[in-house]
């Protein structure tokens, strides 16, 4: 047990700094709010300006793949190891079983992925896009009606995707924001701030593209952009309030347990978001990637670049 307490005490001390963590949270709240608003609003404008332009769609896809790589790396290289380290602290292990013997970080990470799946599955099950059948007296009218209804069906599908995506975004953003708000680990916070800043810009561009294609009116578009922008900052503020209302000491056992469990939960959500919501959809169900080998290669390289660029940051944690 003494050996467990002696695991890299210098790094542990350097990473746990309440005043610096609070400073980072304040900066991250404003920064994430700003980058989210810029990412999604600029995308809505550009999507309407360059609608149906292949170059815009391809660029948006590559940006999305890079952002997905950033999220995947953040989850597995930054957040999960720090959460595991918090739960492996000797003061927690000294409480005996199950803290000493059960791999809580991996278990809660898995739980986070399953919960994210449940949220998406529930949203999908409760929403049904209507079907349309072409009606026309003659062949010409039939073709015209079919074209109009295909356009309307595409718009309905975009709205359906947005409804599912919106539920998932709110859930994930609030949980990850609460994790940041309760964490006093400066190393974890730096990684999350960097990753979420990048993701909110690029992720906002992707969501903004969906909003523009769905054909919402100005009021609905603005409200959806605002919802995307504020969910993570609200989660951060909520996490800070929970931490201080419960009067946790930043180095107490309860704080370490909360930080480790929430970090593991966030890691699972991020893994699900990267692998299922983005990678599986884009690489296996995107017609542009399937029909264009060069775009498939470029998308994969963008994904690897995102993973690599975020992984390199561990050298400065």
Short mmCIF file of C-alpha atoms in Angstrom, two decimals:
data_model
loop_
_atom_site.label_atom_id
_atom_site.label_comp_id
_atom_site.label_asym_id
_atom_site.label_seq_id
_atom_site.Cartn_x
_atom_site.Cartn_y
_atom_site.Cartn_z
CA UNK A 1 0.00 0.00 0.00
CA UNK A 2 2.90 2.33 0.70
CA UNK A 3 4.15 1.79 -2.85
CA UNK A 4 0.73 2.84 -4.19
CA UNK A 5 0.97 6.10 -2.27
CA UNK A 6 4.35 6.80 -3.77
CA UNK A 7 3.23 6.78 -7.42
CA UNK A 8 4.58 9.96 -9.00
CA UNK A 9 3.77 12.36 -6.13
CA UNK A 10 5.34 15.29 -7.98
CA UNK A 11 2.90 15.00 -10.89
CA UNK A 12 -0.02 14.46 -8.52
CA UNK A 13 0.81 17.64 -6.59
CA UNK A 14 1.38 19.66 -9.76
CA UNK A 15 -1.91 18.54 -11.31
CA UNK A 16 -4.07 19.27 -8.26
CA UNK A 17 -4.25 23.03 -7.84
CA UNK A 18 -7.57 24.56 -6.78
CA UNK A 19 -6.83 28.17 -7.71
CA UNK A 20 -5.43 27.30 -11.14
CA UNK A 21 -8.31 24.89 -11.76
CA UNK A 22 -10.84 27.61 -10.93
CA UNK A 23 -9.06 30.01 -13.25
CA UNK A 24 -9.14 27.42 -16.04
CA UNK A 25 -12.86 26.81 -15.53
CA UNK A 26 -13.65 30.51 -15.83
CA UNK A 27 -11.60 30.78 -19.00
CA UNK A 28 -13.07 27.59 -20.45
CA UNK A 29 -16.66 28.70 -19.79
CA UNK A 30 -16.19 31.90 -21.79
CA UNK A 31 -13.98 30.27 -24.43
CA UNK A 32 -16.29 27.32 -25.11
CA UNK A 33 -19.33 29.60 -25.25
CA UNK A 34 -17.58 31.86 -27.77
CA UNK A 35 -16.17 29.09 -29.97
CA UNK A 36 -19.49 27.21 -29.97
CA UNK A 37 -21.36 30.31 -31.12
CA UNK A 38 -18.77 31.09 -33.80
CA UNK A 39 -18.65 27.51 -35.08
CA UNK A 40 -22.39 26.94 -35.42
CA UNK A 41 -23.41 30.42 -36.59
CA UNK A 42 -20.70 30.61 -39.25
CA UNK A 43 -21.67 27.17 -40.50
CA UNK A 44 -25.35 28.10 -40.82
CA UNK A 45 -24.38 31.13 -42.88
CA UNK A 46 -21.86 29.29 -45.08
CA UNK A 47 -24.17 26.29 -45.58
CA UNK A 48 -26.93 28.57 -46.88
CA UNK A 49 -24.45 30.48 -49.02
CA UNK A 50 -22.78 27.40 -50.56
CA UNK A 51 -25.69 24.95 -50.35
CA UNK A 52 -25.39 21.92 -52.67
CA UNK A 53 -21.72 22.71 -53.36
CA UNK A 54 -19.62 19.49 -53.28
CA UNK A 55 -16.48 21.34 -52.15
CA UNK A 56 -18.27 22.66 -49.06
CA UNK A 57 -19.68 19.23 -48.18
CA UNK A 58 -16.25 17.59 -48.56
CA UNK A 59 -14.54 20.26 -46.47
CA UNK A 60 -17.16 19.89 -43.75
CA UNK A 61 -16.63 16.12 -43.74
CA UNK A 62 -12.85 16.43 -43.34
CA UNK A 63 -13.28 18.93 -40.52
CA UNK A 64 -15.72 16.56 -38.84
CA UNK A 65 -13.25 13.66 -39.10
CA UNK A 66 -10.44 15.73 -37.59
CA UNK A 67 -12.71 16.83 -34.74
CA UNK A 68 -13.71 13.20 -34.14
CA UNK A 69 -10.04 12.22 -33.83
CA UNK A 70 -9.53 14.95 -31.25
CA UNK A 71 -12.47 13.67 -29.20
CA UNK A 72 -11.35 10.01 -29.39
CA UNK A 73 -7.83 10.86 -28.27
CA UNK A 74 -9.06 13.12 -25.48
CA UNK A 75 -11.19 10.32 -24.10
CA UNK A 76 -8.64 7.50 -24.18
CA UNK A 77 -5.32 9.32 -23.79
CA UNK A 78 -6.24 12.17 -21.44
CA UNK A 79 -9.51 11.78 -19.53
CA UNK A 80 -9.63 8.03 -18.83
CA UNK A 81 -6.02 7.71 -17.56
CA UNK A 82 -6.51 10.69 -15.21
CA UNK A 83 -9.81 9.26 -13.96
CA UNK A 84 -8.16 5.88 -13.40
CA UNK A 85 -5.30 7.55 -11.52
CA UNK A 86 -7.77 9.37 -9.25
CA UNK A 87 -9.60 6.12 -8.43
CA UNK A 88 -6.28 4.34 -7.86
CA UNK A 89 -5.18 6.79 -5.17
CA UNK A 90 -3.93 5.00 -2.07
CA UNK A 91 -6.43 6.81 0.17
CA UNK A 92 -9.30 5.31 -1.83
CA UNK A 93 -7.66 1.89 -1.98
CA UNK A 94 -7.22 1.95 1.79
CA UNK A 95 -11.00 1.77 2.15
CA UNK A 96 -10.71 -1.85 1.08
CA UNK A 97 -12.93 -3.76 -1.28
CA UNK A 98 -14.40 -3.02 -3.75
CA UNK A 99 -12.32 0.15 -4.29
CA UNK A 100 -9.07 -1.76 -4.13
CA UNK A 101 -10.01 -4.69 -6.38
CA UNK A 102 -12.71 -3.59 -8.84
CA UNK A 103 -11.73 -1.67 -12.04
CA UNK A 104 -14.21 1.18 -11.54
CA UNK A 105 -12.72 3.45 -14.22
CA UNK A 106 -13.22 0.88 -17.00
CA UNK A 107 -16.62 -0.18 -15.69
CA UNK A 108 -17.98 3.38 -15.49
CA UNK A 109 -16.47 4.21 -18.90
CA UNK A 110 -18.41 1.26 -20.33
CA UNK A 111 -21.52 2.46 -18.49
CA UNK A 112 -21.14 5.92 -20.01
CA UNK A 113 -21.08 4.44 -23.51
CA UNK A 114 -24.16 2.31 -22.77
CA UNK A 115 -26.05 5.28 -21.33
CA UNK A 116 -25.21 7.37 -24.40
CA UNK A 117 -26.49 4.53 -26.58
CA UNK A 118 -29.69 4.37 -24.53
CA UNK A 119 -30.26 8.12 -24.95
CA UNK A 120 -29.77 7.94 -28.72
CA UNK A 121 -31.83 4.77 -29.01
CA UNK A 122 -34.69 6.29 -27.01
CA UNK A 123 -34.63 9.47 -29.09
CA UNK A 124 -34.65 7.45 -32.30
CA UNK A 125 -37.47 5.17 -31.13
CA UNK A 126 -39.71 8.07 -30.12
CA UNK A 127 -39.24 9.94 -33.40
CA UNK A 128 -40.51 8.76 -36.76
CA UNK A 129 -39.92 10.52 -40.05
CA UNK A 130 -43.09 10.45 -42.17
CA UNK A 131 -43.13 8.74 -45.52
CA UNK A 132 -44.46 10.25 -48.72
CA UNK A 133 -45.72 8.62 -51.92
CA UNK A 134 -45.77 10.44 -55.27
CA UNK A 135 -49.25 11.21 -56.62
CA UNK A 136 -49.92 12.39 -60.16
CA UNK A 137 -52.48 11.92 -62.92
CA UNK A 138 -49.93 11.40 -65.62
CA UNK A 139 -46.25 10.58 -65.89
CA UNK A 140 -45.15 14.22 -65.99
CA UNK A 141 -47.16 15.19 -62.94
CA UNK A 142 -45.91 12.06 -61.20
CA UNK A 143 -42.28 13.00 -61.81
CA UNK A 144 -42.87 16.55 -60.65
CA UNK A 145 -44.68 15.40 -57.55
CA UNK A 146 -41.98 12.83 -56.83
CA UNK A 147 -39.22 15.46 -57.06
CA UNK A 148 -41.06 17.85 -54.75
CA UNK A 149 -41.79 15.14 -52.25
CA UNK A 150 -38.20 13.84 -52.33
CA UNK A 151 -37.03 17.34 -51.47
CA UNK A 152 -39.54 17.56 -48.65
CA UNK A 153 -38.59 14.08 -47.42
CA UNK A 154 -34.90 15.04 -47.37
CA UNK A 155 -35.80 18.09 -45.29
CA UNK A 156 -37.85 16.00 -42.87
CA UNK A 157 -34.98 13.55 -42.51
CA UNK A 158 -32.60 16.40 -41.72
CA UNK A 159 -34.96 17.57 -38.99
CA UNK A 160 -35.23 14.02 -37.68
CA UNK A 161 -31.42 13.72 -37.52
CA UNK A 162 -31.27 17.05 -35.71
CA UNK A 163 -33.81 15.94 -33.10
CA UNK A 164 -31.79 12.82 -32.29
CA UNK A 165 -28.50 14.70 -32.47
CA UNK A 166 -29.86 17.48 -30.26
CA UNK A 167 -30.88 15.11 -27.45
CA UNK A 168 -27.46 13.49 -27.52
CA UNK A 169 -25.62 16.80 -27.62
CA UNK A 170 -27.48 18.23 -24.62
CA UNK A 171 -26.95 15.07 -22.56
CA UNK A 172 -23.26 14.70 -23.39
CA UNK A 173 -22.40 18.38 -23.12
CA UNK A 174 -23.99 18.78 -19.69
CA UNK A 175 -22.30 15.65 -18.30
CA UNK A 176 -18.89 16.65 -19.66
CA UNK A 177 -19.41 20.21 -18.42
CA UNK A 178 -20.27 18.95 -14.92
CA UNK A 179 -17.12 16.81 -15.00
CA UNK A 180 -15.04 19.87 -15.80
CA UNK A 181 -16.79 21.95 -13.14
CA UNK A 182 -16.16 19.40 -10.39
CA UNK A 183 -12.61 18.49 -11.39
CA UNK A 184 -9.68 20.05 -9.58
CA UNK A 185 -7.16 18.22 -11.77
CA UNK A 186 -5.43 20.87 -13.84
CA UNK A 187 -3.94 18.31 -16.25
CA UNK A 188 -7.36 16.87 -17.10
CA UNK A 189 -8.88 20.35 -17.40
CA UNK A 190 -6.22 21.55 -19.84
CA UNK A 191 -6.85 18.56 -22.09
CA UNK A 192 -10.62 18.96 -21.96
CA UNK A 193 -10.47 22.70 -22.64
CA UNK A 194 -8.24 22.16 -25.68
CA UNK A 195 -10.35 19.29 -27.00
CA UNK A 196 -13.73 20.91 -26.40
CA UNK A 197 -12.62 24.21 -27.90
CA UNK A 198 -11.62 22.43 -31.10
CA UNK A 199 -14.67 20.19 -31.04
CA UNK A 200 -17.18 22.99 -30.41
CA UNK A 201 -15.85 24.92 -33.40
CA UNK A 202 -15.82 21.97 -35.79
CA UNK A 203 -18.76 20.16 -34.21
CA UNK A 204 -20.72 23.40 -34.35
CA UNK A 205 -19.97 23.64 -38.06
CA UNK A 206 -21.38 20.14 -38.59
CA UNK A 207 -24.54 20.80 -36.56
CA UNK A 208 -24.95 24.18 -38.25
CA UNK A 209 -24.85 22.44 -41.62
CA UNK A 210 -27.72 20.15 -40.53
CA UNK A 211 -29.72 23.14 -39.27
CA UNK A 212 -29.27 25.04 -42.53
CA UNK A 213 -30.27 22.02 -44.64
CA UNK A 214 -33.37 21.35 -42.52
CA UNK A 215 -34.90 24.67 -43.61
CA UNK A 216 -35.93 26.03 -40.20
CA UNK A 217 -37.14 29.61 -39.83
CA UNK A 218 -34.90 32.28 -38.31
CA UNK A 219 -36.30 32.01 -34.78
CA UNK A 220 -35.90 28.24 -34.60
CA UNK A 221 -32.42 28.43 -36.11
CA UNK A 222 -31.30 31.01 -33.55
CA UNK A 223 -32.73 29.04 -30.63
CA UNK A 224 -31.00 25.84 -31.76
CA UNK A 225 -27.69 27.66 -32.17
CA UNK A 226 -28.08 29.13 -28.68
CA UNK A 227 -28.87 25.71 -27.19
CA UNK A 228 -25.74 24.20 -28.72
CA UNK A 229 -23.60 27.10 -27.49
CA UNK A 230 -24.72 27.21 -23.84
CA UNK A 231 -25.08 23.54 -22.82
CA UNK A 232 -21.41 22.86 -21.99
CA UNK A 233 -20.86 26.20 -20.17
CA UNK A 234 -24.04 25.55 -18.15
CA UNK A 235 -22.67 22.12 -17.25
CA UNK A 236 -19.37 23.65 -16.09
CA UNK A 237 -21.16 26.19 -13.88
CA UNK A 238 -23.39 23.44 -12.49
CA UNK A 239 -20.35 21.30 -11.69
CA UNK A 240 -18.62 24.18 -9.89
CA UNK A 241 -21.75 24.83 -7.82
CA UNK A 242 -22.08 21.14 -6.90
CA UNK A 243 -18.43 20.98 -5.86
CA UNK A 244 -18.63 23.99 -3.57
CA UNK A 245 -22.11 23.30 -2.19
CA UNK A 246 -20.97 19.83 -1.14
CA UNK A 247 -17.90 21.46 0.42
CA UNK A 248 -15.42 19.04 -1.09
CA UNK A 249 -11.77 19.56 -0.34
CA UNK A 250 -9.86 19.28 -3.62
CA UNK A 251 -7.67 16.51 -2.22
CA UNK A 252 -10.32 14.70 -0.15
CA UNK A 253 -11.23 11.09 -0.80
CA UNK A 254 -14.80 12.02 -1.80
CA UNK A 255 -13.51 14.59 -4.30
CA UNK A 256 -11.16 12.03 -5.82
CA UNK A 257 -13.96 9.48 -6.13
CA UNK A 258 -16.33 12.02 -7.72
CA UNK A 259 -13.64 13.20 -10.11
CA UNK A 260 -12.68 9.65 -11.07
CA UNK A 261 -16.23 8.43 -11.60
CA UNK A 262 -17.36 11.48 -13.57
CA UNK A 263 -14.18 11.43 -15.64
CA UNK A 264 -14.72 7.76 -16.49
CA UNK A 265 -18.37 8.44 -17.37
CA UNK A 266 -17.36 11.31 -19.65
CA UNK A 267 -14.71 9.15 -21.27
CA UNK A 268 -17.29 6.52 -22.16
CA UNK A 269 -19.63 9.15 -23.61
CA UNK A 270 -16.81 10.63 -25.68
CA UNK A 271 -15.78 7.20 -26.98
CA UNK A 272 -19.37 6.45 -28.00
CA UNK A 273 -19.73 9.87 -29.60
CA UNK A 274 -16.54 9.40 -31.64
CA UNK A 275 -16.96 5.77 -32.68
CA UNK A 276 -20.73 5.49 -33.13
CA UNK A 277 -22.16 8.94 -33.78
CA UNK A 278 -19.40 10.05 -36.14
CA UNK A 279 -17.00 7.34 -37.37
CA UNK A 280 -19.58 4.59 -37.96
CA UNK A 281 -21.98 6.99 -39.69
CA UNK A 282 -19.41 8.71 -41.88
CA UNK A 283 -17.22 5.80 -42.93
CA UNK A 284 -19.96 3.22 -43.47
CA UNK A 285 -23.11 5.18 -44.35
CA UNK A 286 -21.85 8.26 -46.19
CA UNK A 287 -22.44 7.95 -49.93
CA UNK A 288 -19.75 10.50 -50.78
CA UNK A 289 -17.07 8.48 -48.96
CA UNK A 290 -18.29 5.19 -50.44
CA UNK A 291 -18.20 6.48 -54.01
CA UNK A 292 -14.95 8.45 -53.81
CA UNK A 293 -11.82 6.53 -52.71
CA UNK A 294 -9.76 9.72 -52.44
CA UNK A 295 -12.27 11.21 -50.01
CA UNK A 296 -12.24 8.03 -47.91
CA UNK A 297 -8.43 8.20 -47.66
CA UNK A 298 -8.47 11.92 -46.90
CA UNK A 299 -11.13 11.43 -44.21
CA UNK A 300 -9.13 8.66 -42.58
CA UNK A 301 -5.99 10.81 -42.61
CA UNK A 302 -7.92 13.69 -41.04
CA UNK A 303 -9.14 11.31 -38.32
CA UNK A 304 -5.60 10.06 -37.63
CA UNK A 305 -4.27 13.62 -37.62
CA UNK A 306 -6.87 14.63 -35.04
CA UNK A 307 -5.94 11.67 -32.82
CA UNK A 308 -2.21 12.34 -33.19
CA UNK A 309 -2.36 16.09 -32.56
CA UNK A 310 -4.32 15.64 -29.33
CA UNK A 311 -2.19 12.71 -28.16
CA UNK A 312 1.00 14.76 -28.53
CA UNK A 313 -0.36 17.24 -25.98
CA UNK A 314 0.12 14.61 -23.25
CA UNK A 315 3.83 15.45 -23.38
CA UNK A 316 3.03 18.86 -21.88
CA UNK A 317 0.48 17.74 -19.28
#
